[in-house]
Coordinates of C-alpha atoms in Angstrom, one line a residue:
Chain F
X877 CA 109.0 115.4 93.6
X878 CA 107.9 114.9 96.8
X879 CA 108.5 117.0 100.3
X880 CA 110.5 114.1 101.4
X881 CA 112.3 113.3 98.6
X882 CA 112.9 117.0 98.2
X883 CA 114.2 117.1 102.2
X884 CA 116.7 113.9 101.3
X885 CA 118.2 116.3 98.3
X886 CA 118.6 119.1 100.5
X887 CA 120.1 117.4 102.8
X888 CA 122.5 115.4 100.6
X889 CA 123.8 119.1 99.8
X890 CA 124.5 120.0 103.3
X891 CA 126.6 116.6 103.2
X892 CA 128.5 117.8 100.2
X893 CA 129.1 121.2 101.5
X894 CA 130.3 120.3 105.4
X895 CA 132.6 117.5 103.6
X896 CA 134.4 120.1 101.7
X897 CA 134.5 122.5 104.4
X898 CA 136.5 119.3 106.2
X899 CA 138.8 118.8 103.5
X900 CA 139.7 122.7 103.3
X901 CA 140.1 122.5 107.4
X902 CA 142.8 119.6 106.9
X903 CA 144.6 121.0 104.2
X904 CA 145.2 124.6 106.5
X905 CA 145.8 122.0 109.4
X906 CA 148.3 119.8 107.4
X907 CA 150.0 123.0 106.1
X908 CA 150.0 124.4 109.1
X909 CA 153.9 125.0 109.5
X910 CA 154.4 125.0 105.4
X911 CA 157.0 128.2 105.0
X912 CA 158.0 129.0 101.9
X913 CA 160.7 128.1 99.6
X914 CA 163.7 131.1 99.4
X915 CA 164.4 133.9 101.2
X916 CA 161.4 136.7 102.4
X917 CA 158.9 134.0 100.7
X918 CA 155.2 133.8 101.8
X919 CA 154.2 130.8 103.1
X920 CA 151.1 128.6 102.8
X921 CA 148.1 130.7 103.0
X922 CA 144.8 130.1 105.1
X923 CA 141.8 128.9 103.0
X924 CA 138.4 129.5 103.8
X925 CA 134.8 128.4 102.6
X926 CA 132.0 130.6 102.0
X927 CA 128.2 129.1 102.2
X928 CA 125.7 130.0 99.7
X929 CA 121.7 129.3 99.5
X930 CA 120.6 127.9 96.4
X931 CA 117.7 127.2 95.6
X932 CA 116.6 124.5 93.5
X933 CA 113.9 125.0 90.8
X934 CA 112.2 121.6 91.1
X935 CA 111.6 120.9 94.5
X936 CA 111.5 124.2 96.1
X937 CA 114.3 123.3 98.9
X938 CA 116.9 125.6 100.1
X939 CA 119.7 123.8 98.9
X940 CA 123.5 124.9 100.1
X941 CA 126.8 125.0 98.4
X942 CA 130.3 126.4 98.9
X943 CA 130.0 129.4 97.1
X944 CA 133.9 129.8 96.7
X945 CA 137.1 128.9 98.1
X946 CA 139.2 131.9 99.5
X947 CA 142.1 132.7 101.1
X948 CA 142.7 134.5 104.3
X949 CA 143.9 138.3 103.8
X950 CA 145.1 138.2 107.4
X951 CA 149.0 139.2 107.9
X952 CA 151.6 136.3 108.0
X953 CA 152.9 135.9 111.5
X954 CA 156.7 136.1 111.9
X955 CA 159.0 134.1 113.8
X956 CA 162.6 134.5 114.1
X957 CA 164.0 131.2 112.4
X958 CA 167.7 131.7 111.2
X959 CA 168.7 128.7 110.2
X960 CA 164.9 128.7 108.0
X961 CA 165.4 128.2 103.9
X962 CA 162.8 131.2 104.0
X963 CA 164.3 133.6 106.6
X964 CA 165.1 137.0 105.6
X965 CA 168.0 138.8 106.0
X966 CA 167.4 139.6 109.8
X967 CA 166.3 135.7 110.5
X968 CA 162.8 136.0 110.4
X969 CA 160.5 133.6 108.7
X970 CA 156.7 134.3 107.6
X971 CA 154.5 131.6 109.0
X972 CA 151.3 130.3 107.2
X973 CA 148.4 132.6 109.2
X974 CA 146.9 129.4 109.8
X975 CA 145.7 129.4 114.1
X976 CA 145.8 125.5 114.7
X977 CA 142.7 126.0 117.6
X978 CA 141.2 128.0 115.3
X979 CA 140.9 124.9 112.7
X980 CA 139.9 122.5 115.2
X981 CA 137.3 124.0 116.8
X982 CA 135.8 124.6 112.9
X983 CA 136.8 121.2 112.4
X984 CA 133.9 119.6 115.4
X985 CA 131.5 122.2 113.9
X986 CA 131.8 121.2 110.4
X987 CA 131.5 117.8 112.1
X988 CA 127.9 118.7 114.3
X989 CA 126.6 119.8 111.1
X990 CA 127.5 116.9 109.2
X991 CA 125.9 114.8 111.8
X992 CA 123.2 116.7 111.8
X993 CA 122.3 116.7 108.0
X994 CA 123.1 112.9 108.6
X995 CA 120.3 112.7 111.1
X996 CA 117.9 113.9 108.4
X997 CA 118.5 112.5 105.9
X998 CA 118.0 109.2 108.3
X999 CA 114.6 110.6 109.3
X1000 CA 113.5 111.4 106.1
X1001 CA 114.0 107.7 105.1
X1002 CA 112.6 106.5 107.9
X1003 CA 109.4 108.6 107.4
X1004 CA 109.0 107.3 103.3
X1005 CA 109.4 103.8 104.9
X1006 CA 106.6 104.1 107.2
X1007 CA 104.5 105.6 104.9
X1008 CA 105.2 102.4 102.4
X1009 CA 104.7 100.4 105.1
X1010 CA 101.1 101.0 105.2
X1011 CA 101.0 98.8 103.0
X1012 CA 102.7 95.7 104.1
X1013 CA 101.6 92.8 106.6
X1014 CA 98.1 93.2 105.5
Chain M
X501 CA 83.7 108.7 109.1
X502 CA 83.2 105.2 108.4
X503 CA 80.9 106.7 105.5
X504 CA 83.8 108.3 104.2
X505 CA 84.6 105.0 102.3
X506 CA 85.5 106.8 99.3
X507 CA 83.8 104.3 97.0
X508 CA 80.3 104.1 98.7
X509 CA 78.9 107.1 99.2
X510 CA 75.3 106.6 98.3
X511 CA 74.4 109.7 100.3
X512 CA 76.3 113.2 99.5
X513 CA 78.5 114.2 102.4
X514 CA 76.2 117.5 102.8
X515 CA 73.8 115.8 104.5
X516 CA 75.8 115.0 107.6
X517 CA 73.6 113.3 109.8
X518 CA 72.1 110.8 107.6
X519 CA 75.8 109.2 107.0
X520 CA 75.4 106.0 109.0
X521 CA 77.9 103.2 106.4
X522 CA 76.8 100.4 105.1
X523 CA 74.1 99.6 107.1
X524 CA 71.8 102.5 106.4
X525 CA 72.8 102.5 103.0
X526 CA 69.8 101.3 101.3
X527 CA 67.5 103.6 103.6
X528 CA 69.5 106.5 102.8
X529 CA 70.2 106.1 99.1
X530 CA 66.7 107.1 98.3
X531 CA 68.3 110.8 98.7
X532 CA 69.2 113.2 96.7
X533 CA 71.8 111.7 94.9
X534 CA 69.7 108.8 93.5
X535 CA 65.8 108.2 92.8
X536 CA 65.9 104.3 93.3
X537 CA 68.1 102.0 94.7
X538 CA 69.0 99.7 91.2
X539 CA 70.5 103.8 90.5
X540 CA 72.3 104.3 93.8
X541 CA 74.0 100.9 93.3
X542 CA 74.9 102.4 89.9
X543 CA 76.4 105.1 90.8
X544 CA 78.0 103.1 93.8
X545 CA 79.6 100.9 91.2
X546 CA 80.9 103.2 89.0
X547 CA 82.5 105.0 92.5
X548 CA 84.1 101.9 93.0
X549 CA 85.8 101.3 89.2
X550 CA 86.7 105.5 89.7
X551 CA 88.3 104.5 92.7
X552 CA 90.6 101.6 91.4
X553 CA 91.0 103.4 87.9
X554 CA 93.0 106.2 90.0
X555 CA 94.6 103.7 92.4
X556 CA 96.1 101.7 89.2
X557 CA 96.9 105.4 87.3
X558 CA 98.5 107.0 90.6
X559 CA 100.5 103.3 90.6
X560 CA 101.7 103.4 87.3
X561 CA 102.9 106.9 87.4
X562 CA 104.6 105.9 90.6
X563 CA 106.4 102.8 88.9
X564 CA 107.8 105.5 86.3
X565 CA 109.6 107.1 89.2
X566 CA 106.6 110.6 89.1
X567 CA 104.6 110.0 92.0
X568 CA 104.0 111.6 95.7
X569 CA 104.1 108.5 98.0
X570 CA 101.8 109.2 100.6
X571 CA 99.4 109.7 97.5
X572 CA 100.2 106.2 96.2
X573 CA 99.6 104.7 99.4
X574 CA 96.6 106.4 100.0
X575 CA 94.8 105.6 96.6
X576 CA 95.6 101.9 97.0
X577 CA 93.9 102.3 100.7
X578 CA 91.0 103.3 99.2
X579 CA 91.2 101.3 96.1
X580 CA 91.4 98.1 98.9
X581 CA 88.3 99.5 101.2
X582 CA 86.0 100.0 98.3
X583 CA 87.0 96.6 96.2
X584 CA 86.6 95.0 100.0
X585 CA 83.4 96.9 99.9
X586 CA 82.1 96.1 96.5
X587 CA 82.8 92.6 96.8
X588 CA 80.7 92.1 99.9
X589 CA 77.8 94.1 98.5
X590 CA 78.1 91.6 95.2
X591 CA 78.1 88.9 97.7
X592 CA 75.3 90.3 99.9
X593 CA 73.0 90.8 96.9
X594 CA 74.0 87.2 95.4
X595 CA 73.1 85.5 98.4
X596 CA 69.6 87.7 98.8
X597 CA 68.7 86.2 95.2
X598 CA 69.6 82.8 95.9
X599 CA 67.4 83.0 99.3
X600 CA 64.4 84.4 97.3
X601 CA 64.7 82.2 94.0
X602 CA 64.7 79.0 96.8
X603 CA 61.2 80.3 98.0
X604 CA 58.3 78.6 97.8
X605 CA 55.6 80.4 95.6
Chain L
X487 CA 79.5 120.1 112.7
X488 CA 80.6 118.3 109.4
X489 CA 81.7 115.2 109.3
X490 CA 85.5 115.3 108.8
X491 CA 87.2 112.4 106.4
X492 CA 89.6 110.7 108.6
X493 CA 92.1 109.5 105.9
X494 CA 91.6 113.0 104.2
X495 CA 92.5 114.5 107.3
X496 CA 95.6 112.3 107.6
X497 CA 96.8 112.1 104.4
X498 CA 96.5 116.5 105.3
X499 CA 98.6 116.3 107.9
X500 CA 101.1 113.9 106.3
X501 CA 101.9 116.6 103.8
X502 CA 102.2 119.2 106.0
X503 CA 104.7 116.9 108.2
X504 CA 106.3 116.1 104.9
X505 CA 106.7 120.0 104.1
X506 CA 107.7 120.9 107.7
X507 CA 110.5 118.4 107.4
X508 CA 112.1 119.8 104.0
X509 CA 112.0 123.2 105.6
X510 CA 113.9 121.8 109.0
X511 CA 116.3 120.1 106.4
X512 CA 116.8 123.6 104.6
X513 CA 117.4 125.0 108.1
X514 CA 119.7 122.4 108.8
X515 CA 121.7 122.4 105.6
X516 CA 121.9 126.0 105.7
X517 CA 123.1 126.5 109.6
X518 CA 126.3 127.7 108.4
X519 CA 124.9 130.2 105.4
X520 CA 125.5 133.8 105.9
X521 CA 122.4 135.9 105.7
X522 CA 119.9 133.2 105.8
X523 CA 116.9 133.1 108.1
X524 CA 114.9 130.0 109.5
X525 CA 112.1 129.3 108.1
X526 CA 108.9 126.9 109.2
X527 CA 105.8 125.7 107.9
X528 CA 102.5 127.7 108.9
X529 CA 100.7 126.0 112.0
X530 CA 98.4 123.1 111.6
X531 CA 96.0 124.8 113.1
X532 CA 95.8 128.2 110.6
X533 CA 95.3 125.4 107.8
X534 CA 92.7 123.4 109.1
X535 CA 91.1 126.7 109.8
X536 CA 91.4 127.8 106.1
X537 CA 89.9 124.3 104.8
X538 CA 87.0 123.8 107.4
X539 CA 84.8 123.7 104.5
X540 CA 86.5 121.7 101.8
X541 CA 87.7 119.4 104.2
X542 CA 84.9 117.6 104.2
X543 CA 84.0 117.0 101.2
X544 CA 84.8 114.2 99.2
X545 CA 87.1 115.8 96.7
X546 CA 90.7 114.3 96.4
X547 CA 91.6 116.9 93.8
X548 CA 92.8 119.2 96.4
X549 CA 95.1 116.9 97.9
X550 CA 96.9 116.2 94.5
X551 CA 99.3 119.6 94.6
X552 CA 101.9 119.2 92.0
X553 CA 104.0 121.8 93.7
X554 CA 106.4 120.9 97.1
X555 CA 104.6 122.6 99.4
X556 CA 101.5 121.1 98.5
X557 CA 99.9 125.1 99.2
X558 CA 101.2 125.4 102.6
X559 CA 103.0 128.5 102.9
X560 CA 106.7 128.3 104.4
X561 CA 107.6 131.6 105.6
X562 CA 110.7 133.1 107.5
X563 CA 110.3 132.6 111.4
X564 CA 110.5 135.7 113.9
X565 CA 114.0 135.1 115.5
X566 CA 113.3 135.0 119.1
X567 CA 117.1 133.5 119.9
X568 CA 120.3 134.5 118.8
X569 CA 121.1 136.3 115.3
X570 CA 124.6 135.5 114.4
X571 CA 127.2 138.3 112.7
X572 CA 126.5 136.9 109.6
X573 CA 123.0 137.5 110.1
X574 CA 122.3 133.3 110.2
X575 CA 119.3 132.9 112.3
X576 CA 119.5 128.9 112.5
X577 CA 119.8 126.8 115.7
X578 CA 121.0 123.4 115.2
X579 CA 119.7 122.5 118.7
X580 CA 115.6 124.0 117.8
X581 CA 115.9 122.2 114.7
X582 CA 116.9 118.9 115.9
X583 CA 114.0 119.1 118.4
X584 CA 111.7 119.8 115.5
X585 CA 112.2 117.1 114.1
X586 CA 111.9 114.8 117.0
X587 CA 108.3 116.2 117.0
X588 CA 107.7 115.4 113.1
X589 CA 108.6 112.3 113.8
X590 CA 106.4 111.3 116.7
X591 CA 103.8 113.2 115.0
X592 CA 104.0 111.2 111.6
X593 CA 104.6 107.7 113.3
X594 CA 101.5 108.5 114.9
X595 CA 99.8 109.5 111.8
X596 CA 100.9 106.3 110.2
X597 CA 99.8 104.5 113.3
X598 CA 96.3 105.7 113.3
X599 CA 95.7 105.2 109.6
X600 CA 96.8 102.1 109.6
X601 CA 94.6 100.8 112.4
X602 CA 91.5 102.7 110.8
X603 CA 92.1 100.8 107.9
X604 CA 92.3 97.7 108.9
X605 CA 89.6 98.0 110.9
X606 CA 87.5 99.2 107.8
X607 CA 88.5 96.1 105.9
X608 CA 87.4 94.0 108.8
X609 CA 84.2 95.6 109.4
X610 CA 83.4 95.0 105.6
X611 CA 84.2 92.0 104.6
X612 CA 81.6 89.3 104.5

């Protein structure tokens, strides 16, 4: 295989691993306010995504993949909710540890590198065309 | 460079200087690599079918999905300058036999 | 001074371009990997240096490397910027720009072999 091929592969994985670094984003964002259920129980628990360099046996490249999925260890903030299905005794609630700025601002960087692995992927192409294009219009 | 046709090389490269194409090919071939010129359009020749025998082999493996594609492109650039090449030699030389076999003795 | 194979030389250069882009993808794909440090592709220059001699001979053997990097060693970069706590090393802005100049660099490569070789097919033909 290739450099270029191998470059298109590598980036392909950086695709794969932003896009899932999106979906865990959305799910803290949509859960963002998910208390739990009865009385002094935790709520919804930050995720987060861990990189890890692989590298691929056939081509050489540094591929990337999400090594694993945690979840935050940080405490649960508490708000005082009394009327909340989940408050305690003394009307606090435990609220997922999830900091909406936080997400968003991983959210646009998981979105610069995804545009970024986009734009080589684009150039890659672009360079195998060229080089096939030696060929044509002669 | 323009000696560096890949098929016609009726010259080695060593020699540098004495590189001059097409034109001085006949002067020059009476080098090192050949003794007379019947043997440096041999070995021309057989340059030429070396040539298009690894542009068609690089092809094929390319068709199977194995191949570089700069290194596809590249041996059917050279496979296309020394065919071009060969065939105007072939022409050259046909045309030289006609002029001499319409001379008067 | 030998006389250097132009479409050797660029066909050369078009792997080098080739390997320097999978390393700027690796960077890229990796901009968010703890631990891991840019890499590039040695200069140009350092390899022509290495193959003064073989360049210019006729042998295409050397040009048919099996493996990815086609013999060009890809090495870790000195950080001059910014090391993140992870210990990353990549910035997505150098990268980009990197990029930008394989590109120019291989359109021109392209450019120039194609133009030689047409030239060479007019200058032959009959």
């Amino acid at each position: 295989m290739d450099a270029l091929t191998a470059a298109l592969k590598v980036a392909a994985s950086g695709l794969g691993a932003q896009s899932e670094r999106l979906r865990v984003v959305s799910e803290n964002l949509a859960n963002a306010q998910s208390t739990g259920s009865s009385p002094g129980a935790d709520p919804y628990r930050r995720k987060t995504v861990s990189f890890v360099t692989e590298l691929d046996r056939a081509t050489g490249g540094s591929l990337v993949e999400i090594g694993s999925v945690d979840r935050d260890p940080s405490k649960f903030p508490v708000e005082f909710q009394p009327g909340n299905e989940a408050a305690d005794e003394k009307g606090y609630v435990k609220m997922p540890n999830v900091n909406v700025l936080v997400e968003m601002a991983d959210m646009s960087e998981a979105n610069r590198s995804y545009e970024a692995n986009l734009q080589v992927i684009k150039q890659a192409r672009d360079l195998i065309s060229m080089t096939i294009d030696l060929l044509r219009g002669q | 460079m323009i000696g560096g046709l890949g098929a016609v090389h009726l010259k080695p490269s060593v020699g540098g200087a004495g590189e001059t194409g097409l034109a001085g090919s006949g002067a020059s071939a009476a080098g090192d690599g050949a003794t007379t010129f019947a043997e440096a359009l041999g070995q021309a020749a057989s340059k030429t079918v070396g040539t298009l025998q690894n542009a068609e082999s690089v092809a094929i493996r390319a068709l199977s999905g194995d191949a570089d594609t700069r290194q596809v492109v590249d041996a059917v650039m050279s496979a296309q300058q020394a065919l071009q090449t060969a065939v105007s030699i072939r022409d050259k030389i046909v045309s030289a036999y006609l002029e001499i076999s319409r001379m008067g003795i | 001074m030998e006389p250097v194979n132009l479409f050797e030389l660029a066909a050369r250069q078009s792997q080098w371009l080739s390997v320097r882009q999978s390393a700027i993808a690796g960077n890229i794909a990796n901009a968010n990997t703890p631990g891991y440090v840019a890499r590039d592709v040695e200069p140009f220059e350092k390899v022509l240096d290495r193959a003064a001699v073989s360049l210019s001979a006729t042998q295409a053997g050397h040009l048919g490397d099996a493996a990815t990097n086609a013999g060009f060693a890809v090495k870790q970069e000195e950080t001059t910027g910014s090391i993140l706590p992870s210990g990353n090393t990549v910035v997505l802005e150098n990268e980009l720009l990197k990029a930008g100049e394989v590109r120019r660099s291989f359109e021109l490569n392209t450019a120039i072999v194609k133009a030689f070789h047409a030239m060479m097919m007019a200058a032959v033909k009959s």
